[in-house]
PDB file of C-alpha atoms and ligand atoms in Angstrom:
ATOM      1  CA  MET T   1     225.333  58.899  71.265  1.00  0.00           C
ATOM      2  CA  THR T   2     223.772  55.538  70.668  1.00  0.00           C
ATOM      3  CA  ILE T   3     220.278  55.597  71.613  1.00  0.00           C
ATOM      4  CA  PRO T   4     218.462  52.884  72.967  1.00  0.00           C
ATOM      5  CA  ASN T   5     215.618  51.132  70.657  1.00  0.00           C
ATOM      6  CA  LEU T   6     212.807  50.101  72.790  1.00  0.00           C
ATOM      7  CA  THR T   7     210.585  47.100  71.192  1.00  0.00           C
ATOM      8  CA  LEU T   8     206.572  47.769  71.358  1.00  0.00           C
ATOM      9  CA  ASN T   9     204.361  45.407  72.222  1.00  0.00           C
ATOM     10  CA  ASP T  10     203.356  44.569  68.673  1.00  0.00           C
ATOM     11  CA  GLY T  11     207.350  44.073  67.563  1.00  0.00           C
ATOM     12  CA  THR T  12     208.329  46.894  66.915  1.00  0.00           C
ATOM     13  CA  THR T  13     211.634  49.318  67.785  1.00  0.00           C
ATOM     14  CA  ILE T  14     210.899  52.949  68.844  1.00  0.00           C
ATOM     15  CA  PRO T  15     214.152  55.337  69.559  1.00  0.00           C
ATOM     16  CA  GLN T  16     213.753  55.980  73.223  1.00  0.00           C
ATOM     17  CA  LEU T  17     214.427  59.540  73.165  1.00  0.00           C
ATOM     18  CA  GLY T  18     213.029  61.677  70.354  1.00  0.00           C
ATOM     19  CA  PHE T  19     212.644  65.148  69.911  1.00  0.00           C
ATOM     20  CA  GLY T  20     208.727  66.750  70.312  1.00  0.00           C
ATOM     21  CA  VAL T  21     207.594  69.461  68.494  1.00  0.00           C
ATOM     22  CA  PHE T  22     204.825  70.716  70.749  1.00  0.00           C
ATOM     23  CA  GLN T  23     204.796  75.170  70.431  1.00  0.00           C
ATOM     24  CA  VAL T  24     207.191  74.923  67.746  1.00  0.00           C
ATOM     25  CA  PRO T  25     205.668  77.809  65.472  1.00  0.00           C
ATOM     26  CA  PRO T  26     204.544  76.313  62.181  1.00  0.00           C
ATOM     27  CA  ALA T  27     206.647  78.399  60.226  1.00  0.00           C
ATOM     28  CA  GLU T  28     210.114  77.555  62.035  1.00  0.00           C
ATOM     29  CA  THR T  29     209.656  73.810  62.786  1.00  0.00           C
ATOM     30  CA  ALA T  30     211.021  73.080  59.487  1.00  0.00           C
ATOM     31  CA  GLU T  31     214.283  74.917  60.288  1.00  0.00           C
ATOM     32  CA  THR T  32     214.270  73.409  64.052  1.00  0.00           C
ATOM     33  CA  VAL T  33     213.396  69.492  62.891  1.00  0.00           C
ATOM     34  CA  THR T  34     216.522  69.903  60.746  1.00  0.00           C
ATOM     35  CA  LYS T  35     218.846  71.637  63.710  1.00  0.00           C
ATOM     36  CA  ALA T  36     217.644  68.300  65.502  1.00  0.00           C
ATOM     37  CA  LEU T  37     218.361  65.560  62.368  1.00  0.00           C
ATOM     38  CA  GLU T  38     221.229  67.644  62.716  1.00  0.00           C
ATOM     39  CA  ILE T  39     222.104  66.747  66.264  1.00  0.00           C
ATOM     40  CA  GLY T  40     221.647  63.487  65.760  1.00  0.00           C
ATOM     41  CA  TYR T  41     217.558  62.858  67.197  1.00  0.00           C
ATOM     42  CA  ARG T  42     216.010  60.509  64.601  1.00  0.00           C
ATOM     43  CA  HIS T  43     212.328  60.329  66.512  1.00  0.00           C
ATOM     44  CA  ILE T  44     210.360  63.445  65.576  1.00  0.00           C
ATOM     45  CA  ASP T  45     206.790  63.479  67.915  1.00  0.00           C
ATOM     46  CA  THR T  46     203.787  65.924  66.347  1.00  0.00           C
ATOM     47  CA  ALA T  47     200.699  65.736  66.089  1.00  0.00           C
ATOM     48  CA  GLN T  48     197.350  67.303  64.064  1.00  0.00           C
ATOM     49  CA  MET T  49     196.834  69.703  66.473  1.00  0.00           C
ATOM     50  CA  TYR T  50     200.187  71.219  66.624  1.00  0.00           C
ATOM     51  CA  GLN T  51     199.616  72.460  63.288  1.00  0.00           C
ATOM     52  CA  ASN T  52     203.434  72.013  62.133  1.00  0.00           C
ATOM     53  CA  GLU T  53     203.317  68.247  60.691  1.00  0.00           C
ATOM     54  CA  LYS T  54     204.115  70.070  57.144  1.00  0.00           C
ATOM     55  CA  GLY T  55     207.628  71.516  58.953  1.00  0.00           C
ATOM     56  CA  VAL T  56     208.012  68.218  60.274  1.00  0.00           C
ATOM     57  CA  GLY T  57     207.811  66.519  56.185  1.00  0.00           C
ATOM     58  CA  GLU T  58     209.618  69.581  55.064  1.00  0.00           C
ATOM     59  CA  ALA T  59     212.707  69.278  57.134  1.00  0.00           C
ATOM     60  CA  ILE T  60     212.293  64.957  56.667  1.00  0.00           C
ATOM     61  CA  ALA T  61     212.487  65.644  52.972  1.00  0.00           C
ATOM     62  CA  ALA T  62     215.542  67.919  52.405  1.00  0.00           C
ATOM     63  CA  SER T  63     217.433  65.264  55.124  1.00  0.00           C
ATOM     64  CA  ASP T  64     219.171  62.670  53.078  1.00  0.00           C
ATOM     65  CA  ILE T  65     218.812  60.342  56.114  1.00  0.00           C
ATOM     66  CA  PRO T  66     217.006  56.803  54.819  1.00  0.00           C
ATOM     67  CA  ARG T  67     213.571  56.383  55.520  1.00  0.00           C
ATOM     68  CA  ASP T  68     213.840  53.661  57.664  1.00  0.00           C
ATOM     69  CA  GLU T  69     216.414  55.263  60.107  1.00  0.00           C
ATOM     70  CA  LEU T  70     213.553  57.939  61.089  1.00  0.00           C
ATOM     71  CA  PHE T  71     210.494  57.428  63.704  1.00  0.00           C
ATOM     72  CA  VAL T  72     207.799  59.486  62.954  1.00  0.00           C
ATOM     73  CA  THR T  73     204.776  60.243  65.460  1.00  0.00           C
ATOM     74  CA  SER T  74     201.623  61.944  65.005  1.00  0.00           C
ATOM     75  CA  LYS T  75     198.472  62.209  66.903  1.00  0.00           C
ATOM     76  CA  LEU T  76     194.789  62.703  65.729  1.00  0.00           C
ATOM     77  CA  SER T  77     193.139  65.956  66.221  1.00  0.00           C
ATOM     78  CA  ASN T  78     189.835  66.655  69.480  1.00  0.00           C
ATOM     79  CA  ARG T  79     188.045  67.219  66.137  1.00  0.00           C
ATOM     80  CA  TYR T  80     188.100  64.000  64.045  1.00  0.00           C
ATOM     81  CA  HIS T  81     187.270  61.327  66.732  1.00  0.00           C
ATOM     82  CA  GLU T  82     184.338  60.162  64.506  1.00  0.00           C
ATOM     83  CA  PRO T  83     185.586  57.079  62.369  1.00  0.00           C
ATOM     84  CA  ASP T  84     185.263  58.812  58.641  1.00  0.00           C
ATOM     85  CA  ASP T  85     186.387  62.046  59.941  1.00  0.00           C
ATOM     86  CA  ALA T  86     189.441  60.245  61.787  1.00  0.00           C
ATOM     87  CA  ARG T  87     190.339  58.561  58.642  1.00  0.00           C
ATOM     88  CA  ARG T  88     190.051  61.971  56.319  1.00  0.00           C
ATOM     89  CA  ALA T  89     192.157  63.164  58.875  1.00  0.00           C
ATOM     90  CA  PHE T  90     194.841  60.129  59.072  1.00  0.00           C
ATOM     91  CA  ASP T  91     195.404  60.908  54.897  1.00  0.00           C
ATOM     92  CA  GLN T  92     195.589  64.524  55.935  1.00  0.00           C
ATOM     93  CA  THR T  93     198.837  64.055  57.954  1.00  0.00           C
ATOM     94  CA  LEU T  94     200.630  61.120  55.775  1.00  0.00           C
ATOM     95  CA  THR T  95     200.440  64.030  53.110  1.00  0.00           C
ATOM     96  CA  ASP T  96     201.146  66.593  55.335  1.00  0.00           C
ATOM     97  CA  LEU T  97     204.301  64.937  56.664  1.00  0.00           C
ATOM     98  CA  GLY T  98     204.648  63.594  52.553  1.00  0.00           C
ATOM     99  CA  LEU T  99     204.964  59.708  53.681  1.00  0.00           C
ATOM    100  CA  ASP T 100     203.416  56.732  52.608  1.00  0.00           C
ATOM    101  CA  ARG T 101     203.477  55.604  56.155  1.00  0.00           C
ATOM    102  CA  ILE T 102     203.833  56.776  59.420  1.00  0.00           C
ATOM    103  CA  ASP T 103     205.476  54.784  62.361  1.00  0.00           C
ATOM    104  CA  LEU T 104     202.788  55.494  65.150  1.00  0.00           C
ATOM    105  CA  PHE T 105     199.547  57.463  65.233  1.00  0.00           C
ATOM    106  CA  LEU T 106     198.008  58.035  68.716  1.00  0.00           C
ATOM    107  CA  ILE T 107     194.669  59.020  69.766  1.00  0.00           C
ATOM    108  CA  HIS T 108     195.204  62.827  71.167  1.00  0.00           C
ATOM    109  CA  TRP T 109     192.964  62.537  73.852  1.00  0.00           C
ATOM    110  CA  PRO T 110     190.420  60.262  74.868  1.00  0.00           C
ATOM    111  CA  LEU T 111     187.705  63.059  75.549  1.00  0.00           C
ATOM    112  CA  PRO T 112     185.536  60.747  77.418  1.00  0.00           C
ATOM    113  CA  THR T 113     182.604  63.365  78.120  1.00  0.00           C
ATOM    114  CA  LEU T 114     182.405  64.130  74.366  1.00  0.00           C
ATOM    115  CA  TYR T 115     181.675  62.026  71.098  1.00  0.00           C
ATOM    116  CA  GLY T 116     179.553  59.962  74.005  1.00  0.00           C
ATOM    117  CA  GLY T 117     182.583  58.645  75.195  1.00  0.00           C
ATOM    118  CA  ASP T 118     183.060  56.320  72.270  1.00  0.00           C
ATOM    119  CA  PHE T 119     186.762  56.567  72.082  1.00  0.00           C
ATOM    120  CA  VAL T 120     186.421  52.794  71.289  1.00  0.00           C
ATOM    121  CA  SER T 121     185.243  53.285  67.648  1.00  0.00           C
ATOM    122  CA  THR T 122     187.743  55.809  67.189  1.00  0.00           C
ATOM    123  CA  TRP T 123     190.547  52.931  68.578  1.00  0.00           C
ATOM    124  CA  LYS T 124     189.192  50.419  65.842  1.00  0.00           C
ATOM    125  CA  THR T 125     189.501  53.084  63.415  1.00  0.00           C
ATOM    126  CA  LEU T 126     193.141  53.387  64.396  1.00  0.00           C
ATOM    127  CA  THR T 127     193.703  50.150  63.904  1.00  0.00           C
ATOM    128  CA  GLU T 128     192.641  50.341  60.264  1.00  0.00           C
ATOM    129  CA  PHE T 129     195.589  51.724  59.263  1.00  0.00           C
ATOM    130  CA  VAL T 130     197.679  49.073  60.585  1.00  0.00           C
ATOM    131  CA  GLY T 131     195.760  46.292  58.549  1.00  0.00           C
ATOM    132  CA  ASP T 132     196.347  48.694  55.400  1.00  0.00           C
ATOM    133  CA  GLY T 133     200.145  49.466  56.264  1.00  0.00           C
ATOM    134  CA  ARG T 134     200.060  53.364  56.232  1.00  0.00           C
ATOM    135  CA  ALA T 135     200.810  52.896  60.201  1.00  0.00           C
ATOM    136  CA  ARG T 136     203.170  50.409  61.585  1.00  0.00           C
ATOM    137  CA  SER T 137     201.624  51.267  64.921  1.00  0.00           C
ATOM    138  CA  VAL T 138     198.896  52.971  67.017  1.00  0.00           C
ATOM    139  CA  GLY T 139     198.350  54.122  70.362  1.00  0.00           C
ATOM    140  CA  VAL T 140     196.843  56.213  72.437  1.00  0.00           C
ATOM    141  CA  SER T 141     197.666  59.381  74.511  1.00  0.00           C
ATOM    142  CA  ASN T 142     196.550  60.594  77.716  1.00  0.00           C
ATOM    143  CA  PHE T 143     194.309  57.883  78.518  1.00  0.00           C
ATOM    144  CA  GLN T 144     193.511  57.089  82.168  1.00  0.00           C
ATOM    145  CA  PRO T 145     193.408  52.970  83.663  1.00  0.00           C
ATOM    146  CA  ALA T 146     189.495  52.902  82.939  1.00  0.00           C
ATOM    147  CA  HIS T 147     190.331  54.253  79.062  1.00  0.00           C
ATOM    148  CA  LEU T 148     193.171  51.452  78.931  1.00  0.00           C
ATOM    149  CA  THR T 149     190.982  48.870  80.169  1.00  0.00           C
ATOM    150  CA  ARG T 150     187.932  49.913  77.882  1.00  0.00           C
ATOM    151  CA  VAL T 151     189.540  50.056  74.338  1.00  0.00           C
ATOM    152  CA  ILE T 152     191.768  46.669  75.097  1.00  0.00           C
ATOM    153  CA  ASP T 153     188.338  44.859  76.267  1.00  0.00           C
ATOM    154  CA  GLU T 154     186.408  45.818  73.839  1.00  0.00           C
ATOM    155  CA  THR T 155     188.311  45.733  71.155  1.00  0.00           C
ATOM    156  CA  GLY T 156     191.363  43.176  71.624  1.00  0.00           C
ATOM    157  CA  VAL T 157     193.465  45.085  70.523  1.00  0.00           C
ATOM    158  CA  ILE T 158     196.716  46.277  73.241  1.00  0.00           C
ATOM    159  CA  PRO T 159     198.055  50.157  72.088  1.00  0.00           C
ATOM    160  CA  ALA T 160     201.529  49.667  71.469  1.00  0.00           C
ATOM    161  CA  VAL T 161     202.224  52.870  73.748  1.00  0.00           C
ATOM    162  CA  ASN T 162     200.083  55.352  76.190  1.00  0.00           C
ATOM    163  CA  GLN T 163     201.796  59.252  75.870  1.00  0.00           C
ATOM    164  CA  ILE T 164     201.035  60.707  79.238  1.00  0.00           C
ATOM    165  CA  GLU T 165     202.242  63.224  81.261  1.00  0.00           C
ATOM    166  CA  VAL T 166     205.214  62.450  83.131  1.00  0.00           C
ATOM    167  CA  HIS T 167     208.127  64.369  85.114  1.00  0.00           C
ATOM    168  CA  PRO T 168     209.215  64.240  89.064  1.00  0.00           C
ATOM    169  CA  PHE T 169     206.518  66.264  90.288  1.00  0.00           C
ATOM    170  CA  PHE T 170     203.959  64.295  88.466  1.00  0.00           C
ATOM    171  CA  THR T 171     204.706  60.589  88.200  1.00  0.00           C
ATOM    172  CA  ASN T 172     201.395  60.035  87.235  1.00  0.00           C
ATOM    173  CA  GLU T 173     202.012  56.389  89.116  1.00  0.00           C
ATOM    174  CA  ALA T 174     198.318  54.892  88.394  1.00  0.00           C
ATOM    175  CA  ALA T 175     198.808  55.968  84.480  1.00  0.00           C
ATOM    176  CA  ARG T 176     201.918  54.589  84.424  1.00  0.00           C
ATOM    177  CA  THR T 177     201.921  51.206  86.169  1.00  0.00           C
ATOM    178  CA  ALA T 178     197.817  50.537  84.388  1.00  0.00           C
ATOM    179  CA  SER T 179     200.102  51.063  81.310  1.00  0.00           C
ATOM    180  CA  HIS T 180     203.098  48.398  82.459  1.00  0.00           C
ATOM    181  CA  ASP T 181     200.276  45.874  83.724  1.00  0.00           C
ATOM    182  CA  HIS T 182     198.898  45.729  79.867  1.00  0.00           C
ATOM    183  CA  ASN T 183     202.579  45.599  78.232  1.00  0.00           C
ATOM    184  CA  VAL T 184     202.136  49.109  77.029  1.00  0.00           C
ATOM    185  CA  LEU T 185     205.352  51.211  77.020  1.00  0.00           C
ATOM    186  CA  VAL T 186     204.994  54.863  78.220  1.00  0.00           C
ATOM    187  CA  GLU T 187     205.680  57.469  76.766  1.00  0.00           C
ATOM    188  CA  ALA T 188     206.578  60.360  79.462  1.00  0.00           C
ATOM    189  CA  TYR T 189     205.744  63.595  77.802  1.00  0.00           C
ATOM    190  CA  SER T 190     206.933  67.438  78.877  1.00  0.00           C
ATOM    191  CA  PRO T 191     210.001  64.963  80.503  1.00  0.00           C
ATOM    192  CA  ILE T 192     212.113  68.218  82.234  1.00  0.00           C
ATOM    193  CA  ALA T 193     208.169  69.823  83.547  1.00  0.00           C
ATOM    194  CA  GLN T 194     208.612  72.248  80.516  1.00  0.00           C
ATOM    195  CA  GLY T 195     211.460  73.639  82.148  1.00  0.00           C
ATOM    196  CA  LYS T 196     210.253  73.762  85.989  1.00  0.00           C
ATOM    197  CA  VAL T 197     213.300  70.583  86.741  1.00  0.00           C
ATOM    198  CA  LEU T 198     215.771  73.353  86.009  1.00  0.00           C
ATOM    199  CA  SER T 199     215.427  75.008  89.172  1.00  0.00           C
ATOM    200  CA  GLU T 200     214.880  72.394  91.601  1.00  0.00           C
ATOM    201  CA  LYS T 201     217.662  71.869  94.034  1.00  0.00           C
ATOM    202  CA  GLU T 202     217.793  68.080  94.581  1.00  0.00           C
ATOM    203  CA  LEU T 203     218.849  67.796  90.287  1.00  0.00           C
ATOM    204  CA  THR T 204     220.865  70.340  90.839  1.00  0.00           C
ATOM    205  CA  ALA T 205     222.965  68.944  93.527  1.00  0.00           C
ATOM    206  CA  ILE T 206     222.640  65.449  91.735  1.00  0.00           C
ATOM    207  CA  GLY T 207     223.739  66.572  88.867  1.00  0.00           C
ATOM    208  CA  GLY T 208     226.913  68.294  90.491  1.00  0.00           C
ATOM    209  CA  ASN T 209     227.598  64.348  90.573  1.00  0.00           C
ATOM    210  CA  TYR T 210     228.096  63.898  87.450  1.00  0.00           C
ATOM    211  CA  GLY T 211     228.455  67.627  85.686  1.00  0.00           C
ATOM    212  CA  LYS T 212     224.937  67.371  84.314  1.00  0.00           C
ATOM    213  CA  SER T 213     222.283  69.803  83.950  1.00  0.00           C
ATOM    214  CA  PRO T 214     218.642  68.827  85.869  1.00  0.00           C
ATOM    215  CA  ALA T 215     217.471  68.763  82.912  1.00  0.00           C
ATOM    216  CA  GLN T 216     220.183  65.737  82.006  1.00  0.00           C
ATOM    217  CA  VAL T 217     220.086  64.650  85.239  1.00  0.00           C
ATOM    218  CA  THR T 218     215.490  64.602  84.655  1.00  0.00           C
ATOM    219  CA  LEU T 219     215.807  62.858  81.202  1.00  0.00           C
ATOM    220  CA  ARG T 220     218.470  60.126  82.281  1.00  0.00           C
ATOM    221  CA  TRP T 221     215.991  59.191  85.543  1.00  0.00           C
ATOM    222  CA  HIS T 222     212.642  58.328  82.543  1.00  0.00           C
ATOM    223  CA  ILE T 223     215.620  56.667  80.687  1.00  0.00           C
ATOM    224  CA  GLU T 224     216.314  54.496  83.505  1.00  0.00           C
ATOM    225  CA  ARG T 225     212.614  54.515  84.692  1.00  0.00           C
ATOM    226  CA  GLY T 226     212.595  52.296  80.890  1.00  0.00           C
ATOM    227  CA  ASP T 227     210.062  55.301  79.388  1.00  0.00           C
ATOM    228  CA  ILE T 228     210.171  56.925  75.822  1.00  0.00           C
ATOM    229  CA  VAL T 229     210.944  61.071  76.222  1.00  0.00           C
ATOM    230  CA  PHE T 230     210.652  63.326  73.100  1.00  0.00           C
ATOM    231  CA  PRO T 231     211.728  66.799  74.682  1.00  0.00           C
ATOM    232  CA  LYS T 232     211.222  69.841  73.211  1.00  0.00           C
ATOM    233  CA  SER T 233     213.293  73.160  72.158  1.00  0.00           C
ATOM    234  CA  THR T 234     214.158  75.409  69.988  1.00  0.00           C
ATOM    235  CA  ASN T 235     217.398  75.947  70.971  1.00  0.00           C
ATOM    236  CA  ALA T 236     220.240  74.431  69.160  1.00  0.00           C
ATOM    237  CA  ASP T 237     222.349  74.023  72.593  1.00  0.00           C
ATOM    238  CA  ARG T 238     219.722  73.059  74.842  1.00  0.00           C
ATOM    239  CA  MET T 239     218.754  70.665  72.213  1.00  0.00           C
ATOM    240  CA  ARG T 240     222.526  68.817  71.925  1.00  0.00           C
ATOM    241  CA  GLU T 241     222.093  69.005  75.880  1.00  0.00           C
ATOM    242  CA  ASN T 242     219.074  67.171  75.801  1.00  0.00           C
ATOM    243  CA  PHE T 243     221.123  64.471  73.775  1.00  0.00           C
ATOM    244  CA  GLU T 244     223.831  64.054  75.888  1.00  0.00           C
ATOM    245  CA  ILE T 245     222.218  61.252  78.659  1.00  0.00           C
ATOM    246  CA  PHE T 246     223.864  58.460  77.923  1.00  0.00           C
ATOM    247  CA  ASP T 247     227.437  58.903  79.170  1.00  0.00           C
ATOM    248  CA  PHE T 248     226.372  58.874  83.157  1.00  0.00           C
ATOM    249  CA  SER T 249     224.263  56.816  85.007  1.00  0.00           C
ATOM    250  CA  LEU T 250     222.160  57.392  87.796  1.00  0.00           C
ATOM    251  CA  THR T 251     222.593  55.182  90.898  1.00  0.00           C
ATOM    252  CA  PRO T 252     219.587  53.969  92.163  1.00  0.00           C
ATOM    253  CA  ASP T 253     218.765  55.912  95.787  1.00  0.00           C
ATOM    254  CA  GLU T 254     219.443  58.467  93.211  1.00  0.00           C
ATOM    255  CA  VAL T 255     216.478  57.555  90.968  1.00  0.00           C
ATOM    256  CA  ALA T 256     214.755  56.782  94.217  1.00  0.00           C
ATOM    257  CA  ALA T 257     215.913  60.230  95.389  1.00  0.00           C
ATOM    258  CA  ILE T 258     213.791  62.163  91.946  1.00  0.00           C
ATOM    259  CA  SER T 259     210.689  60.009  91.860  1.00  0.00           C
ATOM    260  CA  SER T 260     210.023  61.289  95.471  1.00  0.00           C
ATOM    261  CA  LEU T 261     209.526  65.019  94.511  1.00  0.00           C
ATOM    262  CA  ASN T 262     206.260  64.041  93.237  1.00  0.00           C
ATOM    263  CA  GLN T 263     203.452  65.836  94.332  1.00  0.00           C
ATOM    264  CA  GLY T 264     200.541  63.913  92.851  1.00  0.00           C
ATOM    265  CA  GLU T 265     197.659  65.629  91.047  1.00  0.00           C
ATOM    266  CA  ALA T 266     199.102  69.129  92.235  1.00  0.00           C
ATOM    267  CA  GLY T 267     202.108  68.751  90.179  1.00  0.00           C
ATOM    268  CA  ARG T 268     199.967  67.945  86.982  1.00  0.00           C
ATOM    269  CA  LEU T 269     201.146  71.011  84.370  1.00  0.00           C
ATOM    270  CA  GLY T 270     198.410  70.150  81.378  1.00  0.00           C
ATOM    271  CA  PRO T 271     194.714  69.059  81.513  1.00  0.00           C
ATOM    272  CA  ASN T 272     193.180  66.104  83.412  1.00  0.00           C
ATOM    273  CA  PRO T 273     192.366  63.402  80.626  1.00  0.00           C
ATOM    274  CA  ASP T 274     189.322  62.436  82.475  1.00  0.00           C
ATOM    275  CA  VAL T 275     188.046  66.084  81.908  1.00  0.00           C
ATOM    276  CA  PHE T 276     189.310  67.585  78.759  1.00  0.00           C
ATOM    277  CA  ALA T 277     186.969  68.615  76.500  1.00  0.00           C
ATOM    278  CA  TRP T 278     188.640  71.092  74.226  1.00  0.00           C
ATOM    279  CA  VAL T 279     188.018  70.606  70.578  1.00  0.00           C
ATOM    280  CA  PRO T 280     189.614  73.324  68.065  1.00  0.00           C
ATOM    281  CA  ARG T 281     187.855  75.142  65.760  1.00  0.00           C
TER     282      ARG T 281
HETATM  283  N1  NAP O   1     200.236  64.309  74.155  1.00  0.00           N
HETATM  284  C1  NAP O   1     200.066  65.193  74.278  1.00  0.00           C
HETATM  285  O1  NAP O   1     199.000  65.599  75.151  1.00  0.00           O
HETATM  286  C2  NAP O   1     201.198  66.082  74.711  1.00  0.00           C
HETATM  287  C3  NAP O   1     201.481  66.972  75.593  1.00  0.00           C
HETATM  288  C4  NAP O   1     202.571  68.130  76.498  1.00  0.00           C
HETATM  289  C5  NAP O   1     203.467  67.519  75.080  1.00  0.00           C
HETATM  290  N2  NAP O   1     203.541  66.341  74.569  1.00  0.00           N
HETATM  291  C6  NAP O   1     205.063  66.192  73.573  1.00  0.00           C
HETATM  292  O2  NAP O   1     205.991  66.155  74.676  1.00  0.00           O
HETATM  293  C7  NAP O   1     207.089  66.801  73.960  1.00  0.00           C
HETATM  294  C8  NAP O   1     207.756  67.352  74.878  1.00  0.00           C
HETATM  295  O3  NAP O   1     207.507  68.227  76.319  1.00  0.00           O
HETATM  296  P1  NAP O   1     206.700  69.781  76.446  1.00  0.00           P
HETATM  297  O4  NAP O   1     207.070  70.299  75.137  1.00  0.00           O
HETATM  298  O5  NAP O   1     205.380  70.028  77.565  1.00  0.00           O
HETATM  299  O6  NAP O   1     207.547  70.108  77.659  1.00  0.00           O
HETATM  300  P2  NAP O   1     209.495  69.819  77.504  1.00  0.00           P
HETATM  301  O7  NAP O   1     210.212  69.035  76.547  1.00  0.00           O
HETATM  302  O8  NAP O   1     209.257  69.070  79.233  1.00  0.00           O
HETATM  303  O9  NAP O   1     209.844  71.247  78.543  1.00  0.00           O
HETATM  304  C9  NAP O   1     210.023  72.217  76.936  1.00  0.00           C
HETATM  305  C10 NAP O   1     210.596  73.385  77.227  1.00  0.00           C
HETATM  306  O10 NAP O   1     212.123  73.323  78.125  1.00  0.00           O
HETATM  307  C11 NAP O   1     213.003  74.309  77.843  1.00  0.00           C
HETATM  308  N3  NAP O   1     213.740  73.462  77.587  1.00  0.00           N
HETATM  309  C12 NAP O   1     214.482  72.469  76.985  1.00  0.00           C
HETATM  310  N4  NAP O   1     215.182  71.933  77.086  1.00  0.00           N
HETATM  311  C13 NAP O   1     215.955  72.490  77.976  1.00  0.00           C
HETATM  312  C14 NAP O   1     217.126  72.575  78.281  1.00  0.00           C
HETATM  313  N5  NAP O   1     218.031  71.435  78.503  1.00  0.00           N
HETATM  314  N6  NAP O   1     217.741  73.480  79.870  1.00  0.00           N
HETATM  315  C15 NAP O   1     216.750  74.677  80.090  1.00  0.00           C
HETATM  316  N7  NAP O   1     215.510  74.856  79.143  1.00  0.00           N
HETATM  317  C16 NAP O   1     214.915  73.268  78.169  1.00  0.00           C
HETATM  318  C17 NAP O   1     212.396  74.853  76.122  1.00  0.00           C
HETATM  319  O11 NAP O   1     212.320  75.992  75.905  1.00  0.00           O
HETATM  320  P3  NAP O   1     213.308  76.037  74.414  1.00  0.00           P
HETATM  321  O12 NAP O   1     212.760  75.677  72.993  1.00  0.00           O
HETATM  322  O13 NAP O   1     213.837  77.519  74.639  1.00  0.00           O
HETATM  323  O14 NAP O   1     214.392  75.249  74.248  1.00  0.00           O
HETATM  324  C18 NAP O   1     210.695  74.541  76.175  1.00  0.00           C
HETATM  325  O15 NAP O   1     209.947  75.716  77.113  1.00  0.00           O
HETATM  326  C19 NAP O   1     206.402  68.415  73.530  1.00  0.00           C
HETATM  327  O16 NAP O   1     207.195  68.943  72.894  1.00  0.00           O
HETATM  328  C20 NAP O   1     205.098  67.108  72.497  1.00  0.00           C
HETATM  329  O17 NAP O   1     206.216  66.421  71.552  1.00  0.00           O
HETATM  330  C21 NAP O   1     202.321  65.777  74.356  1.00  0.00           C
END
């Protein structure tokens, strides 16, 4: 399977399919990521708050894949939005991953009700890491339209991506459209709705046309809509299944039928970024 590369607004490229490690236990992360690399994944999405960057780093160190064939993303902890904290936390991410440069580093959540609502200073701090060559690209996650407009208006620097919750039950159109309006690619997280797509009859029916599972049909839907995805699995068979989505395509009617499963806010699984204010201890 050849994974398409997409070009970000800063000119760098990113594999459209990757592997996410949210909720992969730290002690199992190296083994899990090693399996994913063996299957062919070359893009890994982790975060400081997942507490498993070291495991990702161990798997990378143990593999013989050239560094320039890998794409590694991490994200700033909600605890470290103050600029000096963000600088220290970024140093720690590079240490834990065992890398001297990361491909993509994101503000994990905007936290508009914390830090005096000043996610702009946090964003400016992340841009320093591109300036000093330690991040190829920087971006944001969970940014609502107003958050995105604000960082762009106040700094003139456009995030490379906006990583937001998107799946058939929550298509998150407002944040997705705002991202596209600013030429920001969307990374669709929880792409198979944390497994909830599996019992959806419409997806099973469409999959029947191609011999594909609801998870594969859903991942293909994301790919055809131009978003970046990184499903999580700790099971090698399911990792392989999620990888095998480039040997079929959906009709425009099928894409539209999947999009019509959208339930709006009722379909959202994660917290609402406008009010989310959790900080790890
Ligand atoms: N920026 C953010 O705030 C944020 C928030 C959430 C997620 N993310 C990122 O997005 C990634 C993916 O999202 P996610 O982990 O929330 O959810 P997801 O990828 O939509 O779903 C993962 C769940 O589905 C199961 N699964 C995976 N493939 C399957 C298949 N083919 N058939 C049946 N079940 C399957 C997994 O179980 P098994 O492991 O048992 O297979 C797991 O329970 C995360 O790992 C993380 O990198 C980012």
